């Protein structure tokens, strides 16, 4: 038996809430009932990341916001860990301009009476006991709610809760009535991983693998996810994330691709060490992502670092060493900013000089360009 600081027995709670389905042009954008059914197959201990005794509450098809409020209040009162999952359509009360989770039967004219005010979620969770609180969202915003979300840049929730999820924009065409991609990938990772990943790890992989529509609001935002990646990283055994990362970058979603790659690199660093071949490989992946995004300054430095690291463990004629040098040289030649090219030039020359099998012309041309750079007035572009 686990006891909290107040002497109460620890007990967890899983609250799964399905709001109204989001439909656009007769195509279902999100099917909350299907999402809840899929989550219901998982053990509550996996959802909670805890083996304390727990209860699970399903709310599917509710029409009265006060009914949902009572269930939410009861769940929030649990002294142990709490997971609240919400899926459905996010809408706006046009009179009070407050965000609401649409429930079954909610229409544009009845939002104030038939939908759950979003503020209620934050209010109830703010009064939680000491147990950890997690909120997972898989939502679609309608045309009335989306401008408000863009203004906020986020979706407000209790500061005491960890909030993960996505809000898809209203222009998304939708698909069939099935489990949505974000929730599906979250579930897949819980099923496949030999040890339960952290919620941040689950979220990072689901965001990268779900092929989310452009403009999707990701919670936490990618910049926050990047900041957290140093503490937590994705699970060691998942489908290979590299195709998903490459697909993100190829689709122009460079920040999401870079964030997911950085999270995997941090995991590898913690697992295998900073000078391991695995860590160097992920540094090279990030270098190539920077190249795809047109960030040649970062790509050049990452390729140079990877080349030097490989030279510490591999012969100078190893294909991986030569490939890193080629990547660094190419990205350096694409730099138009004089200061950036001049700063990284000496390191690049040092790398190329350490490769006897390199074509001499490449080193000579690099040195000549660096000499021109060093003799040019500051601030010019080339």
Short mmCIF file of C-alpha atoms in Angstrom, two decimals:
data_model
loop_
_atom_site.label_atom_id
_atom_site.label_comp_id
_atom_site.label_asym_id
_atom_site.label_seq_id
_atom_site.Cartn_x
_atom_site.Cartn_y
_atom_site.Cartn_z
CA UNK A 1 0.00 0.00 0.00
CA UNK A 2 1.33 3.44 -0.93
CA UNK A 3 0.51 6.34 1.38
CA UNK A 4 0.73 10.03 0.53
CA UNK A 5 2.00 12.77 2.81
CA UNK A 6 -1.41 13.24 4.42
CA UNK A 7 -1.66 9.59 5.40
CA UNK A 8 -4.19 8.68 2.69
CA UNK A 9 -3.88 5.59 0.55
CA UNK A 10 -2.63 6.44 -2.92
CA UNK A 11 -5.28 5.80 -5.54
CA UNK A 12 -5.18 6.85 -9.14
CA UNK A 13 -7.87 7.78 -11.63
CA UNK A 14 -8.21 7.72 -15.40
CA UNK A 15 -10.93 9.98 -16.82
CA UNK A 16 -11.63 9.57 -20.54
CA UNK A 17 -13.97 12.16 -22.06
CA UNK A 18 -15.38 11.99 -25.59
CA UNK A 19 -16.94 15.21 -26.77
CA UNK A 20 -18.81 15.79 -29.99
CA UNK A 21 -17.30 14.45 -33.22
CA UNK A 22 -15.74 17.00 -35.55
CA UNK A 23 -17.11 16.72 -39.09
CA UNK A 24 -16.20 18.73 -42.18
CA UNK A 25 -17.99 18.23 -45.48
CA UNK A 26 -19.43 14.97 -44.16
CA UNK A 27 -15.93 13.64 -43.42
CA UNK A 28 -15.10 12.86 -39.80
CA UNK A 29 -12.06 14.82 -38.63
CA UNK A 30 -11.91 13.26 -35.18
CA UNK A 31 -14.03 10.41 -33.82
CA UNK A 32 -13.87 10.71 -30.01
CA UNK A 33 -15.79 7.49 -29.40
CA UNK A 34 -13.29 5.50 -31.46
CA UNK A 35 -10.41 7.09 -29.56
CA UNK A 36 -11.95 6.18 -26.19
CA UNK A 37 -12.61 2.61 -27.31
CA UNK A 38 -8.97 2.21 -28.34
CA UNK A 39 -7.67 3.67 -25.09
CA UNK A 40 -10.01 1.44 -23.11
CA UNK A 41 -8.10 -1.65 -24.25
CA UNK A 42 -4.96 -0.47 -22.46
CA UNK A 43 -4.45 -1.18 -18.74
CA UNK A 44 -5.11 1.85 -16.60
CA UNK A 45 -1.66 1.36 -15.03
CA UNK A 46 -0.07 1.96 -18.44
CA UNK A 47 -2.08 5.13 -18.96
CA UNK A 48 -1.24 6.41 -15.50
CA UNK A 49 2.37 5.22 -15.49
CA UNK A 50 1.66 3.89 -12.00
CA UNK A 51 0.65 0.59 -10.40
CA UNK A 52 -1.33 2.10 -7.53
CA UNK A 53 -4.99 1.00 -7.26
CA UNK A 54 -7.04 3.06 -9.67
CA UNK A 55 -10.45 3.77 -11.12
CA UNK A 56 -11.42 4.49 -14.71
CA UNK A 57 -14.34 6.63 -15.85
CA UNK A 58 -15.61 6.78 -19.43
CA UNK A 59 -17.76 9.69 -20.55
CA UNK A 60 -18.99 9.11 -24.08
CA UNK A 61 -22.06 10.82 -25.48
CA UNK A 62 -22.66 13.13 -22.51
CA UNK A 63 -25.02 16.03 -23.25
CA UNK A 64 -25.03 17.91 -19.96
CA UNK A 65 -21.86 19.87 -19.06
CA UNK A 66 -22.75 19.61 -15.38
CA UNK A 67 -22.56 15.82 -15.61
CA UNK A 68 -19.07 16.11 -17.03
CA UNK A 69 -18.17 18.63 -14.33
CA UNK A 70 -19.22 16.24 -11.55
CA UNK A 71 -17.12 13.44 -13.04
CA UNK A 72 -14.18 15.79 -13.46
CA UNK A 73 -14.50 17.03 -9.89
CA UNK A 74 -14.63 13.48 -8.52
CA UNK A 75 -11.58 12.47 -10.54
CA UNK A 76 -9.66 15.58 -9.47
CA UNK A 77 -10.26 14.70 -5.83
CA UNK A 78 -8.23 11.49 -6.07
CA UNK A 79 -5.06 11.66 -3.94
CA UNK A 80 -2.96 9.70 -6.43
CA UNK A 81 -1.99 10.14 -10.07
CA UNK A 82 -4.63 11.42 -12.48
CA UNK A 83 -4.87 11.21 -16.26
CA UNK A 84 -7.57 13.20 -18.06
CA UNK A 85 -7.99 12.50 -21.76
CA UNK A 86 -10.25 14.71 -23.89
CA UNK A 87 -11.11 14.25 -27.53
CA UNK A 88 -13.60 16.06 -29.71
CA UNK A 89 -14.49 19.44 -31.14
CA UNK A 90 -13.32 22.68 -29.59
CA UNK A 91 -15.77 25.52 -30.14
CA UNK A 92 -16.46 29.08 -28.98
CA UNK A 93 -19.27 30.73 -27.06
CA UNK A 94 -19.80 33.65 -29.40
CA UNK A 95 -21.45 35.77 -26.73
CA UNK A 96 -18.92 35.27 -23.95
CA UNK A 97 -16.01 34.41 -26.26
CA UNK A 98 -14.99 31.46 -24.08
CA UNK A 99 -13.61 28.19 -25.43
CA UNK A 100 -15.77 25.09 -24.88
CA UNK A 101 -15.53 21.38 -25.54
CA UNK A 102 -18.61 20.59 -27.62
CA UNK A 103 -20.68 17.72 -26.23
CA UNK A 104 -23.21 15.53 -27.99
CA UNK A 105 -25.89 17.77 -29.49
CA UNK A 106 -23.98 21.04 -29.15
CA UNK A 107 -24.76 23.56 -31.87
CA UNK A 108 -23.46 27.08 -32.51
CA UNK A 109 -26.52 28.57 -30.78
CA UNK A 110 -26.47 26.26 -27.73
CA UNK A 111 -22.76 26.33 -26.78
CA UNK A 112 -23.39 28.16 -23.48
CA UNK A 113 -25.81 25.49 -22.29
CA UNK A 114 -24.66 22.22 -23.88
CA UNK A 115 -20.84 22.42 -24.03
CA UNK A 116 -18.15 22.14 -21.34
CA UNK A 117 -16.45 25.49 -20.62
CA UNK A 118 -12.72 25.01 -21.02
CA UNK A 119 -12.08 27.10 -17.92
CA UNK A 120 -13.78 24.46 -15.79
CA UNK A 121 -10.99 22.02 -16.55
CA UNK A 122 -8.32 24.38 -15.23
CA UNK A 123 -10.37 25.34 -12.19
CA UNK A 124 -10.97 21.76 -11.06
CA UNK A 125 -7.40 20.61 -11.67
CA UNK A 126 -5.96 23.61 -9.84
CA UNK A 127 -7.41 22.27 -6.59
CA UNK A 128 -5.80 18.84 -7.02
CA UNK A 129 -3.98 17.07 -4.18
CA UNK A 130 -0.29 16.33 -4.49
CA UNK A 131 -0.59 13.47 -7.00
CA UNK A 132 0.79 14.04 -10.52
CA UNK A 133 -1.73 15.33 -13.05
CA UNK A 134 -1.58 14.69 -16.79
CA UNK A 135 -3.93 16.03 -19.46
CA UNK A 136 -3.85 14.52 -22.96
CA UNK A 137 -5.76 16.25 -25.76
CA UNK A 138 -6.74 15.14 -29.24
CA UNK A 139 -8.98 17.92 -30.53
CA UNK A 140 -10.17 19.71 -33.62
CA UNK A 141 -10.99 23.42 -33.44
CA UNK A 142 -13.97 24.66 -35.42
CA UNK A 143 -14.01 27.91 -37.37
CA UNK A 144 -15.18 29.92 -34.38
CA UNK A 145 -12.50 28.62 -31.99
CA UNK A 146 -9.49 28.59 -34.28
CA UNK A 147 -8.87 32.38 -34.42
CA UNK A 148 -8.91 32.50 -30.61
CA UNK A 149 -6.37 29.68 -30.39
CA UNK A 150 -4.13 31.44 -32.88
CA UNK A 151 -4.32 34.57 -30.76
CA UNK A 152 -3.41 32.62 -27.61
CA UNK A 153 -0.74 30.57 -29.35
CA UNK A 154 -1.64 27.76 -26.96
CA UNK A 155 -4.55 26.18 -25.12
CA UNK A 156 -4.78 27.33 -21.49
CA UNK A 157 -4.91 24.65 -18.80
CA UNK A 158 -3.98 24.28 -15.15
CA UNK A 159 -0.32 25.19 -14.54
CA UNK A 160 -0.11 22.27 -12.11
CA UNK A 161 -0.79 19.73 -14.88
CA UNK A 162 1.40 18.30 -17.59
CA UNK A 163 -0.49 18.97 -20.82
CA UNK A 164 0.23 17.08 -24.03
CA UNK A 165 -1.72 16.92 -27.23
CA UNK A 166 -2.73 18.45 -30.53
CA UNK A 167 -5.47 20.74 -31.80
CA UNK A 168 -6.07 20.36 -35.52
CA UNK A 169 -7.25 23.39 -37.54
CA UNK A 170 -10.73 23.49 -39.06
CA UNK A 171 -9.52 23.34 -42.66
CA UNK A 172 -8.35 19.75 -42.21
CA UNK A 173 -10.31 17.61 -44.68
CA UNK A 174 -10.70 14.67 -42.34
CA UNK A 175 -10.81 10.96 -43.04
CA UNK A 176 -12.75 7.90 -41.97
CA UNK A 177 -14.37 7.33 -38.61
CA UNK A 178 -11.40 5.70 -36.91
CA UNK A 179 -8.82 6.31 -34.20
CA UNK A 180 -7.02 9.56 -34.92
CA UNK A 181 -3.32 9.44 -35.77
CA UNK A 182 -2.00 11.19 -32.64
CA UNK A 183 -3.93 8.96 -30.24
CA UNK A 184 -3.12 5.87 -32.30
CA UNK A 185 0.63 6.46 -32.14
CA UNK A 186 0.43 7.20 -28.40
CA UNK A 187 -1.30 3.84 -27.91
CA UNK A 188 1.10 1.98 -30.19
CA UNK A 189 4.10 3.13 -28.18
CA UNK A 190 2.51 2.06 -24.90
CA UNK A 191 1.89 -1.38 -26.39
CA UNK A 192 5.26 -1.92 -28.02
CA UNK A 193 7.77 -0.43 -25.60
CA UNK A 194 9.30 -2.95 -23.17
CA UNK A 195 9.36 -0.27 -20.46
CA UNK A 196 6.76 2.44 -20.12
CA UNK A 197 8.03 5.64 -21.82
CA UNK A 198 7.47 8.99 -20.17
CA UNK A 199 4.56 11.09 -21.33
CA UNK A 200 6.97 13.50 -23.02
CA UNK A 201 8.53 10.60 -24.91
CA UNK A 202 5.12 9.37 -26.04
CA UNK A 203 4.14 12.86 -27.12
CA UNK A 204 7.39 13.48 -29.01
CA UNK A 205 7.02 10.30 -31.02
CA UNK A 206 3.29 10.74 -31.67
CA UNK A 207 3.80 14.29 -32.96
CA UNK A 208 6.56 13.15 -35.28
CA UNK A 209 4.76 10.05 -36.55
CA UNK A 210 1.18 11.27 -36.89
CA UNK A 211 1.54 13.29 -40.12
CA UNK A 212 -0.43 16.14 -38.58
CA UNK A 213 -2.05 18.73 -40.87
CA UNK A 214 -0.09 21.96 -41.42
CA UNK A 215 -0.79 24.55 -38.76
CA UNK A 216 -1.73 22.03 -36.07
CA UNK A 217 -1.32 23.45 -32.57
CA UNK A 218 1.09 21.17 -30.68
CA UNK A 219 1.11 21.17 -26.88
CA UNK A 220 3.72 21.62 -25.59
CA UNK A 221 4.97 23.75 -28.44
CA UNK A 222 8.05 22.56 -30.30
CA UNK A 223 10.28 25.10 -28.56
CA UNK A 224 9.14 23.79 -25.17
CA UNK A 225 9.61 20.23 -26.34
CA UNK A 226 13.17 21.06 -27.39
CA UNK A 227 13.91 22.49 -23.96
CA UNK A 228 12.61 19.34 -22.27
CA UNK A 229 14.38 16.91 -24.57
CA UNK A 230 17.59 17.17 -22.55
CA UNK A 231 15.85 15.65 -19.54
CA UNK A 232 13.73 13.03 -21.30
CA UNK A 233 14.07 11.16 -24.56
CA UNK A 234 12.12 8.76 -26.74
CA UNK A 235 11.96 5.03 -26.05
CA UNK A 236 14.82 2.89 -27.31
CA UNK A 237 12.61 0.36 -29.15
CA UNK A 238 9.77 2.07 -31.62
CA UNK A 239 9.31 1.75 -35.17
CA UNK A 240 12.37 3.45 -36.73
CA UNK A 241 11.67 7.19 -36.32
CA UNK A 242 13.97 8.27 -39.15
CA UNK A 243 11.43 7.87 -41.95
CA UNK A 244 8.92 9.94 -39.97
CA UNK A 245 11.51 12.63 -39.29
CA UNK A 246 12.54 12.75 -42.93
CA UNK A 247 8.90 12.94 -44.02
CA UNK A 248 8.36 15.92 -41.71
CA UNK A 249 11.37 17.73 -43.15
CA UNK A 250 10.39 16.88 -46.72
CA UNK A 251 6.95 18.33 -46.03
CA UNK A 252 8.45 21.62 -44.88
CA UNK A 253 7.82 21.00 -41.15
CA UNK A 254 11.46 21.59 -40.32
CA UNK A 255 11.06 22.67 -36.70
CA UNK A 256 9.07 19.56 -35.79
CA UNK A 257 11.61 17.34 -37.57
CA UNK A 258 14.51 19.01 -35.78
CA UNK A 259 12.76 18.76 -32.41
CA UNK A 260 12.07 15.06 -32.75
CA UNK A 261 15.61 14.37 -33.97
CA UNK A 262 17.07 16.31 -31.05
CA UNK A 263 14.98 14.30 -28.60
CA UNK A 264 16.26 11.03 -30.08
CA UNK A 265 19.83 12.31 -30.06
CA UNK A 266 19.56 13.16 -26.36
CA UNK A 267 18.25 9.68 -25.67
CA UNK A 268 21.18 8.13 -27.52
CA UNK A 269 23.66 10.38 -25.70
CA UNK A 270 22.31 9.24 -22.36
CA UNK A 271 22.21 5.60 -23.42
CA UNK A 272 25.42 5.18 -25.43
CA UNK A 273 27.59 8.20 -24.62
CA UNK A 274 28.64 11.37 -26.42
CA UNK A 275 31.33 9.77 -28.59
CA UNK A 276 29.40 6.64 -29.53
CA UNK A 277 28.72 5.83 -33.21
CA UNK A 278 25.00 6.04 -32.46
CA UNK A 279 25.33 9.58 -31.11
CA UNK A 280 27.44 10.65 -34.09
CA UNK A 281 24.87 9.20 -36.46
CA UNK A 282 22.09 11.29 -34.91
CA UNK A 283 24.27 14.39 -35.06
CA UNK A 284 24.64 13.72 -38.78
CA UNK A 285 20.88 13.35 -39.11
CA UNK A 286 20.43 16.75 -37.51
CA UNK A 287 23.06 18.15 -39.87
CA UNK A 288 21.15 16.91 -42.87
CA UNK A 289 17.88 18.28 -41.46
CA UNK A 290 19.55 21.67 -41.09
CA UNK A 291 20.65 21.43 -44.72
CA UNK A 292 17.10 20.61 -45.82
CA UNK A 293 15.84 23.63 -43.90
CA UNK A 294 18.40 25.89 -45.58
CA UNK A 295 20.29 26.49 -42.33
CA UNK A 296 23.73 25.97 -43.83
CA UNK A 297 25.57 27.58 -40.95
CA UNK A 298 24.30 25.03 -38.46
CA UNK A 299 24.62 22.19 -40.97
CA UNK A 300 28.26 23.06 -41.65
CA UNK A 301 29.20 23.04 -37.97
CA UNK A 302 27.33 19.80 -37.28
CA UNK A 303 29.02 18.03 -40.18
CA UNK A 304 32.45 19.30 -39.12
CA UNK A 305 31.90 18.10 -35.56
CA UNK A 306 30.72 14.71 -36.81
CA UNK A 307 33.81 14.38 -39.01
CA UNK A 308 36.19 15.15 -36.14
CA UNK A 309 34.34 12.74 -33.84
CA UNK A 310 34.51 9.94 -36.39
CA UNK A 311 38.23 10.56 -36.92
CA UNK A 312 38.80 9.80 -33.24
CA UNK A 313 37.48 6.26 -33.73
CA UNK A 314 37.76 5.51 -37.45
CA UNK A 315 40.54 5.65 -40.07
CA UNK A 316 40.63 8.79 -42.25
CA UNK A 317 39.63 6.83 -45.34
CA UNK A 318 36.48 5.34 -43.75
CA UNK A 319 33.39 6.04 -45.87
CA UNK A 320 31.57 7.65 -42.90
CA UNK A 321 34.46 10.07 -42.33
CA UNK A 322 34.61 11.06 -45.98
CA UNK A 323 30.83 11.47 -46.11
CA UNK A 324 30.89 13.81 -43.11
CA UNK A 325 33.65 15.87 -44.71
CA UNK A 326 31.73 16.04 -47.98
CA UNK A 327 28.62 17.19 -46.14
CA UNK A 328 30.57 19.88 -44.30
CA UNK A 329 32.26 21.11 -47.46
CA UNK A 330 29.05 21.29 -49.46
CA UNK A 331 27.15 23.21 -46.77
CA UNK A 332 30.11 25.58 -46.28
CA UNK A 333 30.13 26.43 -49.98
CA UNK A 334 26.42 27.32 -49.72
CA UNK A 335 27.06 29.92 -47.01
CA UNK A 336 26.49 33.42 -48.35
CA UNK A 337 27.18 35.22 -45.09
CA UNK A 338 30.85 36.15 -44.99
CA UNK A 339 31.25 36.08 -41.20
CA UNK A 340 29.65 32.65 -40.86
CA UNK A 341 31.78 31.18 -43.63
CA UNK A 342 34.96 32.75 -42.21
CA UNK A 343 34.25 31.48 -38.70
CA UNK A 344 33.82 27.84 -39.69
CA UNK A 345 36.44 27.83 -42.45
CA UNK A 346 39.54 27.04 -40.33
CA UNK A 347 37.86 24.04 -38.70
CA UNK A 348 36.80 22.76 -42.09
CA UNK A 349 40.34 23.10 -43.45
CA UNK A 350 41.70 21.23 -40.43
CA UNK A 351 39.23 18.40 -41.08
CA UNK A 352 40.09 18.18 -44.78
CA UNK A 353 43.84 18.16 -44.07
CA UNK A 354 43.36 15.08 -41.90
CA UNK A 355 42.05 13.08 -44.88
CA UNK A 356 44.95 11.87 -47.07
CA UNK A 357 42.63 10.16 -49.54
CA UNK A 358 40.70 13.36 -50.22
CA UNK A 359 41.11 14.87 -53.67
CA UNK A 360 43.79 17.59 -53.22
CA UNK A 361 41.86 20.06 -55.37
CA UNK A 362 39.08 20.26 -52.78
CA UNK A 363 41.45 21.27 -50.01
CA UNK A 364 43.19 23.79 -52.27
CA UNK A 365 39.94 25.46 -53.32
CA UNK A 366 38.74 25.59 -49.71
CA UNK A 367 41.95 27.26 -48.60
CA UNK A 368 41.74 29.78 -51.43
CA UNK A 369 38.18 30.72 -50.54
CA UNK A 370 39.10 31.07 -46.87
CA UNK A 371 42.01 33.38 -47.78
CA UNK A 372 39.58 35.57 -49.73
CA UNK A 373 37.17 35.59 -46.79
CA UNK A 374 39.83 36.56 -44.31
CA UNK A 375 40.91 39.44 -46.49
CA UNK A 376 37.40 40.75 -47.16
CA UNK A 377 35.80 43.63 -45.23
CA UNK A 378 33.43 42.49 -42.49
CA UNK A 379 29.73 42.39 -43.21
CA UNK A 380 29.89 41.54 -46.90
CA UNK A 381 28.14 38.57 -48.45
CA UNK A 382 29.76 36.33 -51.02
#
